[in-house]
Amino acid sequence: MRVLGSNILQITAGVIGACWTLGTGLRSVGKRRSFWLLLGVGLMFNTLSNFQLLYKQLASTATDYSVFSYICWLIAYWFFLAALFGKFRLVHGHSARGGYIFNIVVFTVTATCASIHFVINPIISIADESPFVTVLSVVYPLASLSIFLITLILYYSLLQQGALNSSMLYVVWGMLCQVVGDIGYAYLAEQQEQHSGQFVDVLWVLALLLIGLGGRYAGGGQDDPTQESEPEAQIKESVFPYASIAVLVILFVLSSHWDFNALSFGLLLLFLLIVGRQLRMMRVLNKLMGEYRYLAYHDPLTGLRNRIGFKQDLERIIGKTEERAGLLLIDLDRFKVINDTLGHQAGDRILVQTAERLRRSVGARSPLYRLGGDEFVVILTDAANSWCAAAADRILGQFREPFRFEDIEIIVTPSIGISIYPDNGCTSDDLLKYADAAMYLAKESGKNSFRFYDTELHAIMARKMKLENELRWAIERRQFRLHYQPKVNLRTKRIIGMEALLRWEHPELGVVSPAEFIPIAEETGQIVVIGDWVLEQACAQNKAWQNKGYPALSVSVNVSVRQFQHREYLMSVRSILRRTGLSAAYLELEITESIMQNVKESTDVLHALRKMGISTSIDDFGTGYSSLFIIPKLPIDTIKIDKSFIDDIDDRVQLSMLKTIIDLGLSLNLGVVAEGIESEHQRQVLMEHGCPVGQGYLYSRPVSPEAFEEMLAVSEVPESK
């Protein structure tokens, strides 16, 4: 009954597994179809062998396996092997690398040697059947061994590619159960007890069901790869081969056979493989170390020495000589525009060609480096100022010819800063810092030029650094003051508004001009905090004057580009109006034309300000980026004519441009304000051409809140004498 039940279970599992796999194969397409069909046919032959055994048992009560059963099982194994090998070929191309091949060879050697020693040799030694039966007895474990190897190789390949899904996992476990069952059967054969109804039948039943479940899950759409983290996959990859070596060592020790056999041969072969692999790894590591050492000191794009190499070389040069040395720092003008418009591929091509031109300019004897981005540096040894100037002139001359990229001519110019050792510093950091300062001064002077670092530049840098440091504490130490300049109706001379202007009264530096500290604040990012402080103080002061009963006037506050483009600017304005209680109708924000470089974002912010009820104006109109095409589309309320037009009001050309600006503003229903009115003649001309509002020294300089409050008391300003 045990034998009968075992066969019925195997037949049932085989039929179910064959139905699942064949059904999936018939519904699939391409190479996936052949994989499941081959597995299904293999399960059918396996089931056929069990049918034959069941018939034999029912007919003659025999429990031994027949030759026909062996043949059917072998045919089934060949179909299994064909399916596994076909699947392996799909992923093999992605995994065939050195480490992969080594691990596969280790698997193969371990499994082959163990099988030869424990399975094949005992079968051959006790074989007393016919040669055909003996061959079948040997071929059967070899086929099982082949399935074991190809299953492990396939599992390893799928694991590497992240393609190990649930259906394939079932197939792998099913094949391994089949192999374990075959090993148990080989042991029983050695004990002369190989007949149906043994414990190995349970493993075979489980194997058939698992393979079938793989087909069922694949056909049911549950075929997603199991997500395994990269560290886990790497751990498995490194453990598998060495675990198999450890298994072979244990088997060799437990076998108690110390002669030269399959196990000892396998250990010797694995030892040689490991030694060969370690030698190869050492060679690869030495090569990688050389590459890393090169990349640590060289720029991979241009092949020039990089910043680290520059510092080492410069420290060595200034450390072993007392002669003068020159440092030329070269920065490409407007290089960012090339990257933004033509792409980084064009930018990289320009950088490579720049390195070639610089090499031609300074020669092979002068070290050339790329510090990063579009910055290059040249070290001139034993160099007088005249030699450095001559080298800079040669470099500028090399850039007169345009660069070419895909039939496009690109004009690129350099700005060069020069520092001298030991005049300007005795360390690489100091020399580079001073050359950088001179280079930026060359950019401010019009670009495409060079500047030496000198005492005058040193004084400018020292003051700039002093201002930058002191600026951080100006709000906390209450050094900022707001002054107010009235905006006046040119005909009635009545005050119709005021502009808040920031002043910095430093106890040591005295009164610092906004033209000096505002650019520093913008460069360092402090302008955002300072701008918020100015806005809140101006709103609070205006609200205080309204509470005292003075006429409700609009206060204008200047907004920098960086502040205007800050992501939290609108939120900050709302918060300040809420805290101060000032109505949005009495606040005007003055922006410069430079915000038009980013029209879309600027327009969005202007629309949001208009929805809040805040009016806006363009300050210094006519000197920046404004386009006559864009101006009508901007949600602005006022244009302020720049002082430069008022200063040259008697010039015929300037007067024509002034009249055009006034007519433009009035035709667009915009307010027009003239800045910098200093004489009665200028006021008369402006009125004649229709300008309604102005401000300037003719009426009042920017004054303290107390002085401005006195003006509000009369609501009319006398002309300044």
XYZ file of N, CA and C in Angstrom, residues 164-321:
474
model
N 15.261 37.356 -10.672
C 14.803 36.145 -9.990
C 13.389 36.388 -9.464
N 12.370 35.945 -10.223
C 10.990 36.136 -9.805
C 10.488 34.899 -9.086
N 9.248 34.997 -8.603
C 8.701 33.910 -7.783
C 8.558 32.613 -8.581
N 8.159 32.700 -9.853
C 7.980 31.479 -10.642
C 9.302 30.752 -10.839
N 10.386 31.492 -11.139
C 11.688 30.855 -11.319
C 12.219 30.314 -9.999
N 11.873 30.968 -8.901
C 12.314 30.472 -7.595
C 11.678 29.111 -7.302
N 10.410 28.957 -7.658
C 9.759 27.654 -7.492
C 10.442 26.592 -8.347
N 10.781 26.943 -9.591
C 11.445 25.982 -10.471
C 12.794 25.575 -9.903
N 13.569 26.556 -9.407
C 14.890 26.256 -8.843
C 14.757 25.319 -7.652
N 13.828 25.624 -6.755
C 13.658 24.749 -5.585
C 13.154 23.365 -6.001
N 12.307 23.310 -7.016
C 11.836 22.010 -7.499
C 12.968 21.169 -8.053
N 13.845 21.784 -8.839
C 14.980 21.047 -9.397
C 15.927 20.580 -8.293
N 16.142 21.414 -7.303
C 17.033 21.015 -6.204
C 16.435 19.862 -5.397
N 15.114 19.902 -5.209
C 14.469 18.771 -4.521
C 14.619 17.489 -5.340
N 14.502 17.609 -6.653
C 14.685 16.453 -7.528
C 16.093 15.888 -7.372
N 17.101 16.770 -7.334
C 18.492 16.326 -7.213
C 18.730 15.679 -5.860
N 18.194 16.295 -4.795
C 18.367 15.704 -3.453
C 17.724 14.324 -3.402
N 16.556 14.181 -4.031
C 15.922 12.868 -4.100
C 16.778 11.859 -4.842
N 17.430 12.313 -5.938
C 18.302 11.414 -6.694
C 19.503 10.991 -5.868
N 20.020 11.928 -5.051
C 21.155 11.564 -4.192
C 20.720 10.504 -3.181
N 19.503 10.694 -2.622
C 18.990 9.678 -1.686
C 18.795 8.338 -2.362
N 18.338 8.382 -3.609
C 18.159 7.136 -4.347
C 19.507 6.465 -4.610
N 20.552 7.264 -4.926
C 21.875 6.693 -5.151
C 22.385 6.006 -3.886
N 22.101 6.628 -2.728
C 22.511 5.996 -1.469
C 21.790 4.663 -1.275
N 20.484 4.637 -1.579
C 19.726 3.394 -1.439
C 20.222 2.339 -2.416
N 20.631 2.789 -3.626
C 21.155 1.839 -4.611
C 22.427 1.197 -4.092
N 23.255 1.976 -3.415
C 24.494 1.415 -2.859
C 24.163 0.391 -1.774
N 23.044 0.600 -1.067
C 22.630 -0.326 -0.017
C 21.742 -1.458 -0.556
N 21.586 -1.510 -1.908
C 20.763 -2.537 -2.568
C 19.300 -2.458 -2.113
N 18.787 -1.229 -1.896
C 17.406 -1.068 -1.450
C 16.648 -0.085 -2.343
N 17.030 -0.019 -3.616
C 16.427 0.971 -4.509
C 15.118 0.448 -5.079
N 14.006 0.676 -4.347
C 12.688 0.312 -4.856
C 11.698 1.390 -4.447
N 10.551 1.373 -5.055
C 9.550 2.403 -4.817
C 9.013 2.316 -3.400
N 8.510 3.481 -2.921
C 7.932 3.531 -1.587
C 8.898 4.012 -0.530
N 10.089 4.466 -0.909
C 11.071 4.958 0.056
C 10.851 6.458 0.320
N 11.665 7.032 1.247
C 11.502 8.445 1.638
C 11.798 9.395 0.472
N 12.629 8.918 -0.501
C 12.968 9.810 -1.605
C 11.747 10.126 -2.462
N 10.720 9.272 -2.405
C 9.519 9.535 -3.203
C 8.850 10.840 -2.773
N 8.918 11.164 -1.483
C 8.329 12.418 -0.985
C 9.028 13.619 -1.621
N 10.368 13.551 -1.744
C 11.121 14.645 -2.361
C 10.758 14.783 -3.832
N 10.570 13.661 -4.512
C 10.212 13.720 -5.933
C 8.814 14.307 -6.127
N 7.888 13.933 -5.248
C 6.539 14.517 -5.312
C 6.618 16.032 -5.114
N 7.380 16.445 -4.111
C 7.544 17.877 -3.836
C 8.182 18.601 -5.020
N 9.178 17.945 -5.668
C 9.847 18.550 -6.823
C 8.863 18.792 -7.958
N 8.007 17.785 -8.240
C 7.040 17.933 -9.331
C 6.046 19.060 -9.049
N 5.587 19.154 -7.786
C 4.634 20.201 -7.432
C 5.264 21.593 -7.509
N 6.512 21.717 -7.064
C 7.174 23.026 -7.101
C 7.397 23.502 -8.530
N 7.825 22.590 -9.400
C 8.005 22.977 -10.814
C 6.672 23.399 -11.410
N 5.613 22.651 -11.090
C 4.292 23.022 -11.575
C 3.830 24.363 -11.030
N 4.095 24.620 -9.738
C 3.726 25.916 -9.160
C 4.437 27.065 -9.867
N 5.690 26.818 -10.298
C 6.395 27.849 -11.064
C 5.628 28.215 -12.316
N 5.115 27.177 -13.033
C 4.316 27.450 -14.221
C 3.019 28.147 -13.887
N 2.374 27.782 -12.784
C 1.110 28.407 -12.400
C 1.298 29.885 -12.079
N 2.344 30.204 -11.317
C 2.586 31.607 -10.961
C 2.982 32.423 -12.181
N 3.756 31.818 -13.083
C 4.139 32.540 -14.300
C 2.924 32.797 -15.172
N 1.998 31.860 -15.254
C 0.811 32.042 -16.072
C -0.208 32.951 -15.437
N -0.147 33.119 -14.101
C -1.118 33.968 -13.410
C -0.718 35.415 -13.325
N 0.372 35.785 -13.977
C 0.804 37.184 -13.981
C 1.597 37.569 -12.762
N 1.830 36.657 -11.809
C 2.599 36.971 -10.608
C 4.065 36.633 -10.857
N 4.630 37.320 -11.812
C 5.973 36.962 -12.299
C 6.959 38.105 -12.107
N 6.679 38.986 -11.113
C 7.559 40.132 -10.895
C 8.837 39.688 -10.204
N 9.960 40.284 -10.565
C 11.221 39.925 -9.913
C 11.170 40.224 -8.426
N 11.744 39.360 -7.628
C 11.861 39.621 -6.202
C 12.954 40.645 -5.982
N 12.600 41.730 -5.276
C 13.546 42.821 -5.082
C 14.523 42.446 -3.970
N 15.763 42.435 -4.310
C 16.806 42.101 -3.339
C 17.843 43.200 -3.362
N 18.200 43.694 -2.199
C 19.139 44.813 -2.152
C 20.499 44.386 -2.681
N 21.226 45.354 -3.206
C 22.533 45.072 -3.800
C 23.507 44.465 -2.782
N 23.574 44.974 -1.528
C 24.482 44.327 -0.563
C 24.154 42.863 -0.333
N 22.852 42.521 -0.269
C 22.480 41.116 -0.054
C 22.935 40.257 -1.224
N 22.732 40.757 -2.452
C 23.162 40.006 -3.632
C 24.675 39.823 -3.639
N 25.417 40.853 -3.246
C 26.875 40.755 -3.212
C 27.328 39.748 -2.159
N 26.612 39.707 -1.013
C 26.975 38.740 0.035
C 26.783 37.314 -0.469
N 25.636 37.084 -1.135
C 25.398 35.737 -1.686
C 26.444 35.390 -2.728
N 26.772 36.342 -3.572
C 27.741 36.091 -4.634
C 29.103 35.718 -4.070
N 29.502 36.356 -2.967
C 30.818 36.078 -2.399
C 30.820 34.816 -1.533
N 29.646 34.466 -0.963
C 29.588 33.319 -0.053
C 29.512 32.000 -0.812
N 28.751 31.956 -1.908
C 28.493 30.701 -2.606
C 29.760 29.920 -2.962
N 30.728 30.508 -3.658
C 31.878 29.696 -4.060
C 32.690 29.187 -2.876
N 32.870 30.040 -1.865
C 33.691 29.618 -0.726
C 32.947 28.632 0.169
N 31.623 28.730 0.199
C 30.851 27.727 0.930
C 30.988 26.364 0.269
N 30.999 26.340 -1.080
C 31.151 25.067 -1.778
C 32.541 24.471 -1.541
N 33.557 25.327 -1.458
C 34.914 24.839 -1.152
C 34.947 24.236 0.245
N 34.287 24.926 1.192
C 34.254 24.405 2.561
C 33.556 23.052 2.613
N 32.469 22.905 1.835
C 31.761 21.621 1.786
C 32.677 20.522 1.258
N 33.457 20.832 0.214
C 34.355 19.826 -0.348
C 35.434 19.427 0.645
N 35.945 20.370 1.403
C 36.949 20.059 2.428
C 36.354 19.141 3.488
N 35.118 19.460 3.934
C 34.469 18.633 4.957
C 34.235 17.218 4.445
N 33.781 17.118 3.199
C 33.560 15.787 2.620
C 34.854 15.003 2.518
N 35.948 15.705 2.171
C 37.239 15.026 2.070
C 37.680 14.489 3.429
N 37.477 15.292 4.481
C 37.879 14.859 5.831
C 37.015 13.696 6.300
N 35.697 13.787 6.060
C 34.796 12.746 6.539
C 34.914 11.446 5.753
N 35.445 11.522 4.524
C 35.537 10.316 3.701
C 36.570 9.329 4.219
N 37.518 9.815 5.014
C 38.583 8.965 5.590
C 39.416 8.275 4.532
N 39.412 8.805 3.322
C 40.253 8.276 2.251
C 41.302 9.324 1.927
N 42.555 9.024 2.326
C 43.606 10.036 2.171
C 44.437 9.811 0.917
N 43.988 8.836 0.107
C 44.712 8.626 -1.141
C 44.257 9.654 -2.182
N 44.925 9.607 -3.337
C 44.597 10.571 -4.393
C 43.325 10.105 -5.089
N 42.191 10.777 -4.784
C 40.908 10.413 -5.369
C 40.235 11.656 -5.938
N 38.949 11.538 -6.258
C 38.238 12.668 -6.882
C 38.179 13.870 -5.952
N 38.012 13.614 -4.635
C 37.927 14.726 -3.689
C 39.261 15.461 -3.576
N 40.352 14.710 -3.437
C 41.661 15.354 -3.315
C 42.035 16.075 -4.608
N 41.661 15.479 -5.746
C 41.929 16.152 -7.020
C 41.146 17.469 -7.110
N 39.881 17.418 -6.652
C 39.083 18.641 -6.663
C 39.675 19.721 -5.776
N 40.160 19.342 -4.581
C 40.772 20.329 -3.684
C 42.025 20.932 -4.299
N 42.833 20.114 -4.936
C 44.039 20.622 -5.584
C 43.680 21.608 -6.699
N 42.676 21.250 -7.486
C 42.263 22.125 -8.582
C 41.715 23.454 -8.054
N 40.931 23.377 -6.972
C 40.390 24.613 -6.395
C 41.492 25.475 -5.798
N 42.494 24.848 -5.182
C 43.628 25.603 -4.637
C 44.339 26.379 -5.750
N 44.564 25.698 -6.878
C 45.223 26.375 -8.000
C 44.344 27.501 -8.556
N 43.021 27.267 -8.594
C 42.111 28.309 -9.065
C 42.155 29.542 -8.161
N 42.166 29.301 -6.858
C 42.178 30.426 -5.909
C 43.480 31.204 -6.020
N 44.605 30.483 -6.125
C 45.894 31.173 -6.271
C 45.906 32.011 -7.554
N 45.399 31.411 -8.650
C 45.357 32.161 -9.909
C 44.460 33.380 -9.816
N 43.331 33.206 -9.120
C 42.426 34.352 -8.997
C 43.048 35.465 -8.159
N 43.715 35.113 -7.081
C 44.344 36.133 -6.232
C 45.429 36.879 -6.997
N 46.209 36.134 -7.802
C 47.246 36.814 -8.604
C 46.601 37.776 -9.607
N 45.495 37.348 -10.213
C 44.804 38.227 -11.159
C 44.248 39.451 -10.449
N 43.669 39.252 -9.258
C 43.119 40.378 -8.503
C 44.206 41.360 -8.106
N 45.381 40.839 -7.743
C 46.488 41.726 -7.385
C 46.909 42.568 -8.578
N 46.936 41.947 -9.767
C 47.299 42.696 -10.968
C 46.250 43.768 -11.283
N 44.971 43.398 -11.140
C 43.899 44.366 -11.399
C 43.945 45.504 -10.387
N 44.182 45.157 -9.104
C 44.240 46.197 -8.071
C 45.403 47.144 -8.289
N 46.539 46.613 -8.704
C 47.676 47.485 -8.995
C 47.364 48.440 -10.141
N 46.663 47.925 -11.148
C 46.274 48.780 -12.269
C 45.296 49.856 -11.819
N 44.322 49.453 -10.984
C 43.351 50.425 -10.479
C 44.021 51.481 -9.609
N 44.970 51.061 -8.781
C 45.678 52.023 -7.934
C 46.417 53.045 -8.785
N 47.009 52.565 -9.877
C 47.687 53.498 -10.778
C 46.709 54.480 -11.404
N 45.526 53.969 -11.795
C 44.520 54.856 -12.389
C 43.999 55.844 -11.360
N 43.741 55.379 -10.124
C 43.259 56.283 -9.085
C 44.306 57.338 -8.740
N 45.565 56.913 -8.729
C 46.639 57.868 -8.425
C 46.712 58.937 -9.510
N 46.517 58.519 -10.753
C 46.535 59.486 -11.857
C 45.349 60.441 -11.747
N 44.135 59.878 -11.483
C 42.944 60.717 -11.396
C 42.987 61.646 -10.192
N 43.714 61.253 -9.142
C 43.810 62.106 -7.958
C 44.560 63.387 -8.253
N 45.447 63.375 -9.245
C 46.285 64.544 -9.515
C 46.075 65.114 -10.919
N 45.142 64.553 -11.686
C 44.936 65.022 -13.053
C 43.450 65.230 -13.328
N 43.168 66.136 -14.225
C 41.814 66.391 -14.693
C 41.488 65.392 -15.801
N 40.439 64.583 -15.661
C 40.160 63.544 -16.666
C 39.747 64.101 -18.022
N 39.217 65.322 -18.068
C 38.753 65.879 -19.335
C 39.908 66.384 -20.197
N 40.778 67.195 -19.619
C 41.855 67.821 -20.394
C 43.186 67.106 -20.250
N 43.315 66.236 -19.238
C 44.592 65.572 -18.994
C 45.591 66.435 -18.246
N 45.208 67.666 -17.874
C 46.107 68.548 -17.128
C 46.113 68.163 -15.653
N 47.139 68.605 -14.957
C 47.164 68.421 -13.501
C 46.013 69.220 -12.888
N 45.438 68.711 -11.777
C 44.290 69.358 -11.167
C 44.692 70.210 -9.968
N 43.722 70.613 -9.161
C 43.985 71.512 -8.037
C 44.942 70.897 -7.023
N 44.771 69.590 -6.755
C 45.668 68.941 -5.787
C 47.097 68.934 -6.315
N 47.249 68.562 -7.593
C 48.578 68.584 -8.197
C 49.159 69.981 -8.232
N 48.312 70.994 -8.482
C 48.775 72.381 -8.506
C 49.343 72.794 -7.151
N 48.613 72.507 -6.072
C 49.080 72.917 -4.751
C 50.388 72.226 -4.391
N 50.485 70.948 -4.707
C 51.731 70.227 -4.418
C 52.901 70.817 -5.199
N 52.695 71.052 -6.492
C 53.783 71.575 -7.328
C 54.176 72.979 -6.905
N 53.179 73.831 -6.599
C 53.494 75.211 -6.221
C 54.228 75.259 -4.891
N 53.792 74.465 -3.928
C 54.487 74.431 -2.637
C 55.920 73.943 -2.823
N 56.128 72.985 -3.724
C 57.483 72.492 -3.967
C 58.340 73.568 -4.651
N 57.748 74.303 -5.586
C 58.497 75.333 -6.309
C 58.905 76.464 -5.385
N 57.960 76.975 -4.583
C 58.286 78.109 -3.709
C 59.085 77.663 -2.496
N 59.109 76.348 -2.244
C 59.882 75.873 -1.104
C 61.354 75.677 -1.408
N 61.689 75.476 -2.671
C 63.088 75.181 -3.004
C 63.793 76.321 -3.724
N 63.083 77.448 -3.918
C 63.723 78.559 -4.618
C 63.367 79.867 -3.959
